[in-house]
Every structure is written in C-alpha cells, then in structure tokens.
Coordinates of C-alpha atoms in Angstrom, one line a residue:
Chain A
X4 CA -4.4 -6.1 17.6
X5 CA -3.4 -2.6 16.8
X6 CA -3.3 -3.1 13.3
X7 CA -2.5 -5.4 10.7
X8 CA 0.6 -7.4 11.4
X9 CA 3.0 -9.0 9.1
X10 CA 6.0 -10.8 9.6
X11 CA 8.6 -11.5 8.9
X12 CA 9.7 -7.6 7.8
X13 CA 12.0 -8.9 5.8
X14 CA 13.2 -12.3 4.4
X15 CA 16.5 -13.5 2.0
X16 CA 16.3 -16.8 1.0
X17 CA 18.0 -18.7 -2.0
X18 CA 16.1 -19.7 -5.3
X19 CA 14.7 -23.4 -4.8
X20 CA 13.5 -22.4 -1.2
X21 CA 10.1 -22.4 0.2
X22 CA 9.3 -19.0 2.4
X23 CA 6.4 -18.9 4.6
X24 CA 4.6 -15.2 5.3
X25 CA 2.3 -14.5 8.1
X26 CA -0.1 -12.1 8.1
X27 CA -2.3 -11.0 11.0
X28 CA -5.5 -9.4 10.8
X29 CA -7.1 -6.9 13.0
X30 CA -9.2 -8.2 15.1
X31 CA -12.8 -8.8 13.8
X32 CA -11.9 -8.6 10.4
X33 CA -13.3 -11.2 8.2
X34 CA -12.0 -9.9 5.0
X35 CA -7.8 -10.8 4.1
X36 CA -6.0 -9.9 1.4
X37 CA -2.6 -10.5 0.1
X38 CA -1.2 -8.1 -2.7
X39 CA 2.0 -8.6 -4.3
X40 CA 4.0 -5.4 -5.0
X41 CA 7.5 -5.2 -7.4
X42 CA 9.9 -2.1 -6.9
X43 CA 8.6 1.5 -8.7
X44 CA 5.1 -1.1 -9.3
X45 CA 1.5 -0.8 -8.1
X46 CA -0.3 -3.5 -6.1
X47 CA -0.6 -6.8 -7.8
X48 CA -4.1 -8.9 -6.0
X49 CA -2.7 -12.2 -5.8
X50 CA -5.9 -13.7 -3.5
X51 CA -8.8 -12.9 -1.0
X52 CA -10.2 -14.4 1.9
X53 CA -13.9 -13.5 3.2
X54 CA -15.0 -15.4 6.4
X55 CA -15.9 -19.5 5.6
X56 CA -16.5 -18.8 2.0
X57 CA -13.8 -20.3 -0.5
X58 CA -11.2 -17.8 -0.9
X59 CA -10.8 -16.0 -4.4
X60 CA -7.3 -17.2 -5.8
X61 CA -7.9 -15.9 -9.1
X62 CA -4.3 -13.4 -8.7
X63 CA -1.7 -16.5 -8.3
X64 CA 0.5 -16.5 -10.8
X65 CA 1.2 -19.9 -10.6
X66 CA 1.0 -22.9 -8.6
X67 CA 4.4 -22.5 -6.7
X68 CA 1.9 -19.7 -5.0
X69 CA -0.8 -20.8 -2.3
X70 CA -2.5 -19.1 1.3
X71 CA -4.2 -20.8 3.9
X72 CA -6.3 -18.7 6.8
X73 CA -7.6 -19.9 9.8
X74 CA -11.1 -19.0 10.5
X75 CA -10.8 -15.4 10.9
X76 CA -7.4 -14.6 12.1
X77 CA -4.3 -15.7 10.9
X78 CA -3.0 -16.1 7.3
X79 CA -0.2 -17.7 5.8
X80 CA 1.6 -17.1 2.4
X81 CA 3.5 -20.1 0.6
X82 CA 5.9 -19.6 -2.1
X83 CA 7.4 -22.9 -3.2
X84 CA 10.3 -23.1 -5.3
X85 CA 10.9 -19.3 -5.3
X86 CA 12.6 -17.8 -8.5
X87 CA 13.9 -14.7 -8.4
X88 CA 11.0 -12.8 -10.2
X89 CA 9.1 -13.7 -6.8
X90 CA 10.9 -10.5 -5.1
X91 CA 9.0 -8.9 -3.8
X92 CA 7.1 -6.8 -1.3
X93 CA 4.2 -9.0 -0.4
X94 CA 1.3 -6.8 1.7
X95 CA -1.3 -8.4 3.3
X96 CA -4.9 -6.0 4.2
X97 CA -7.8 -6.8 5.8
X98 CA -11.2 -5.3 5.8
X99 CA -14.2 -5.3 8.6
X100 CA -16.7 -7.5 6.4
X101 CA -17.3 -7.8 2.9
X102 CA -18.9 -4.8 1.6
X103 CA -16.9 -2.4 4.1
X104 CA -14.5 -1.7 2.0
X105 CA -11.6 0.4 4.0
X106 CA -8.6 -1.8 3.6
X107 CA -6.2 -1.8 6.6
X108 CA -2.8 -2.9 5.5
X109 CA 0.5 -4.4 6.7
X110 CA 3.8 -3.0 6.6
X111 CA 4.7 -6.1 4.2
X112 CA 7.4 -8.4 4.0
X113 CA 10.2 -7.5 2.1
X114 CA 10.9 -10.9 0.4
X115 CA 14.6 -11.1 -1.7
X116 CA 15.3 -14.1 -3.4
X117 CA 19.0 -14.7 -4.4
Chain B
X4 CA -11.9 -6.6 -16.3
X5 CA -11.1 -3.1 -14.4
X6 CA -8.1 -0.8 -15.8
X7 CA -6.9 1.5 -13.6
X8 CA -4.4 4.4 -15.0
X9 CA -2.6 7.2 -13.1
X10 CA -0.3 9.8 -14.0
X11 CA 1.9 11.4 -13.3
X12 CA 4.4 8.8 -12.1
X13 CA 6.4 10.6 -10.2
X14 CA 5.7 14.7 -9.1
X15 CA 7.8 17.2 -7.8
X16 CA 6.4 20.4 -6.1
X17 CA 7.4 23.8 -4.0
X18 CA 6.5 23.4 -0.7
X19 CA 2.9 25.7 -0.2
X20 CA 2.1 24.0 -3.9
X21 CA -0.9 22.5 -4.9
X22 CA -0.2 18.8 -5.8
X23 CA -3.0 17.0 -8.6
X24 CA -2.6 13.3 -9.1
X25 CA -5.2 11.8 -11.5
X26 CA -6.8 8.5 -12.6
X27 CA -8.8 6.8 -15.1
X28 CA -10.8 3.7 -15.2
X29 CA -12.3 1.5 -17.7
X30 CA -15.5 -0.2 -15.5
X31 CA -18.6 2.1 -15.4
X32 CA -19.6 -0.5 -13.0
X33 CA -16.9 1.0 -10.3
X34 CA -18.6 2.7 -7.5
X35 CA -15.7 3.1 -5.1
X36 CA -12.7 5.2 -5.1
X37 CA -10.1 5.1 -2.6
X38 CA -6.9 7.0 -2.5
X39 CA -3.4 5.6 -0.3
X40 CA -0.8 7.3 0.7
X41 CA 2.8 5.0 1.1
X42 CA 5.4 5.9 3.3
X43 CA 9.2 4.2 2.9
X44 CA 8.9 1.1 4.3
X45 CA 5.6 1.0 5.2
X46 CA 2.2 -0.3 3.7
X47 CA -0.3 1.6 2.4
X48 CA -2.4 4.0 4.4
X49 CA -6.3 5.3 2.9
X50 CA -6.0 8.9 3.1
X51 CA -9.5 9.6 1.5
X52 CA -12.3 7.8 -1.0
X53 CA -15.3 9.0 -2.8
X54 CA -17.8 7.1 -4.3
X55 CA -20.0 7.5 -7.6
X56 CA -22.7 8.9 -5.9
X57 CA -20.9 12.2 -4.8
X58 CA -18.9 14.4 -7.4
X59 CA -16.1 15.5 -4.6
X60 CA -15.4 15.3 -1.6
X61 CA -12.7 17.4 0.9
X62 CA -10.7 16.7 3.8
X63 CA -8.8 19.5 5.2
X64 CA -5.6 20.0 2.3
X65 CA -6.5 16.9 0.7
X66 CA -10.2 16.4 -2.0
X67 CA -10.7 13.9 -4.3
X68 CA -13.1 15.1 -7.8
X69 CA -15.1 12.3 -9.9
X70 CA -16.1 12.6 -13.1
X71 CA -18.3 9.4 -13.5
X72 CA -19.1 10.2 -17.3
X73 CA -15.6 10.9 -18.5
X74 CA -14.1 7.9 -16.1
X75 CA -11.7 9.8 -14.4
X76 CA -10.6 11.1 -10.6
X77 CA -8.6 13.1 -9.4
X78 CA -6.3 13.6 -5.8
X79 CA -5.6 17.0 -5.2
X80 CA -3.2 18.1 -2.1
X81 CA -2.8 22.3 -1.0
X82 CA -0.9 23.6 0.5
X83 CA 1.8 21.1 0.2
X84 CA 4.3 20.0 2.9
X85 CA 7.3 18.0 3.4
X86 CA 5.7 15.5 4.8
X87 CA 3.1 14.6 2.1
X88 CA 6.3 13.7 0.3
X89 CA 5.4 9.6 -0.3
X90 CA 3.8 7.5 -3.1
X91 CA -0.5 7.5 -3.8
X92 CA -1.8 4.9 -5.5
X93 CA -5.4 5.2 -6.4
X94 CA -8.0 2.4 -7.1
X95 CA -11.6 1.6 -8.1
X96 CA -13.5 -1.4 -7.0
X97 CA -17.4 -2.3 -7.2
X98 CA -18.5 -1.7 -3.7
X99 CA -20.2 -5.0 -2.1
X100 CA -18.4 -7.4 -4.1
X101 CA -15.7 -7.7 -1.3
X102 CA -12.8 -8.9 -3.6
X103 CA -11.1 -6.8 -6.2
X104 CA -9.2 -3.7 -6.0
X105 CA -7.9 -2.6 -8.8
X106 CA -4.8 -0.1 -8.6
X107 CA -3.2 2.4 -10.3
X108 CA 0.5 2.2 -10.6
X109 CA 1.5 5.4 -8.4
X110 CA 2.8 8.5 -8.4
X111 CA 5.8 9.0 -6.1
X112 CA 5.0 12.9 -4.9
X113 CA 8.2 15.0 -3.5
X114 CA 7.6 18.0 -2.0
X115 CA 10.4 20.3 -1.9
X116 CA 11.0 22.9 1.1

C-alpha cells in the first residue's frame, strides 16, 4: 500500500474488554513496530517485529499485552482485560529491513477505555 | 539503557522566527539521529536525521547539529511558518541493531502569524 495503515482510527470500549488493533505495513517492509503513546507523552516501544526472527517483546508492560504478525504483512495488537491506564494512542511503523532505519508510521488508533 | 531528553516542551515563535529544539542522550553507542514532525491526528512523519559520522546536516529551513562529545543535538527551523506549527520528537538509536528507538518526549512548536 501507500503507506502504513492502521485501523481501527479510533476505538471506545469498556474496562474488562479485549480490543484487537491492526496494523498494516507497506509493502516490502520486514521490520514492524508498535509504540504506545499517552496524551502530552513521547513514544513508548512496546515490541518489534523483524522478518522470521522472534520478535523483541521487551516493551509490554504486562501480560494483558501481546502482537502477532504474519510473515511480513499484517500485525495485530491484543490488549486483554483493558484498564483504563491502557488509553492510549497506539502507532504502529515499519521499516524496509533491519538496519534501514527510516520508520514509516501509522496514523494510530485512538484507543479510550471507559 | 538509552535516555533520551528534549526541551523545550512546548515553543512558541513569530512567524519568520527561527525555531531550536534540542536533545540529549546518554548512549555513546548511538549512531543515529532522527527527527519527526506530528501533525493533529496523525502519526509521526521523519522530517530529517543525521548520523555520528556528520556534525550537521541541512534541508532547506530545517538542519539538524550533533555534538557527539557533549551528547547532544539539536533541530533548528528558519524562517518559521504556520504550518511548521506541530509536535517533534527526536530520537537516537544504534544503527543496525533494527529494534530500539529511543524518544524524546516532544516539544509541541506553535508558530504564531
């Protein structure tokens, strides 16, 4: 595609609820990032994907938190459980390979938990 | 691990104004710079980036100075207009590593006609 695409733009769910968040990549990028940002904050890495090589969860905060991708395109962002501190703008980038390291990001998902 | 500061957090400037938005890091390791721009409602969009080899580097209004000794950068925007009005975030990462990126926490720039 044209760019990174994220959807949905925006999501209100109660506290307790799962939310799903799909990101996808341009096309050809093997690199996928998701970034968690809070209002009037800076970008918070919550995990990174890099072709078949086990991704780098190491930004999680939790276990409520987990991403899948498929091969090289798609990505999905699980919150389970979600509490209110899990609003959020969650942005997802990807990057042409590992070592190129122009991020391309997402317009995020604008994710209000109630 | 990396610390990334930047300051101011938010700027206000006369339109035709120079704008200067500057970072530390903690990591002598970093190698690579970049700076985003983010627009209202959007994600964040790499205006420029400099790396450790090269002290500065120009774009048209917009150059980017590294001091690799003292740990700090710098964005610097001339001849300002309304429309650079939005929120940079700089970051540092060690180039080939192909994970982190370490931010700064942003400075939310308004330009004032």
């Amino acid at each position: 595609g044209a760019g990174v695409s994220q959807s949905p733009s925006n999501k209100v769910t109660e506290k307790g609820k799962d939310v799903e968040l799909r990101c996808d990549p341009i096309s050809g990028h093997t690199a996928l990032y998701w970034y968690r940002q809070r209002l009037g904050q800076g970008l918070e890495f919550l995990i990174y994907f890099q072709g078949n090589s086990a991704p780098d969860k190491s930004g999680l905060p939790s276990d409520r938190f987990s991403a899948e991708r498929t091969g090289e395109s798609v990505s999905t962002l699980t919150i389970q459980r979600t509490q209110q501190e899990d609003s959020a703008v969650y942005l997802c980038a990807s990057s042409f390979q590992r070592g190129d390291e122009k991020l391309f990001f997402g317009s995020g998902t604008q994710l209000s938990v109630l | 691990g990396e610390n990334v500061e930047q300051h101011p957090s938010t700027l206000s400037v006369q339109e035709g104004d120079s704008a200067v938005i500057k970072c530390t890091y903690s990591d002598s390791a970093s190698n690579y710079f970049p700076w985003y721009k983010q627009e209202l409602g959007k994600g964040p969009q790499l205006i420029i980036d400099i790396r450790s080899n090269v002290g500065e580097k120009k774009d048209q209004r917009i150059a980017v100075t590294l001091n690799k000794t003292a740990k700090h950068f710098s964005l610097h925007i001339t001849e300002t207009q309304p429309e650079d009005s939005a929120v940079y975030f700089c970051a540092a990462s060690l180039s080939n590593t192909g994970n982190q990126f370490y931010f700064g926490t942003g400075t939310s720039l308004t330009v004032i006609p």
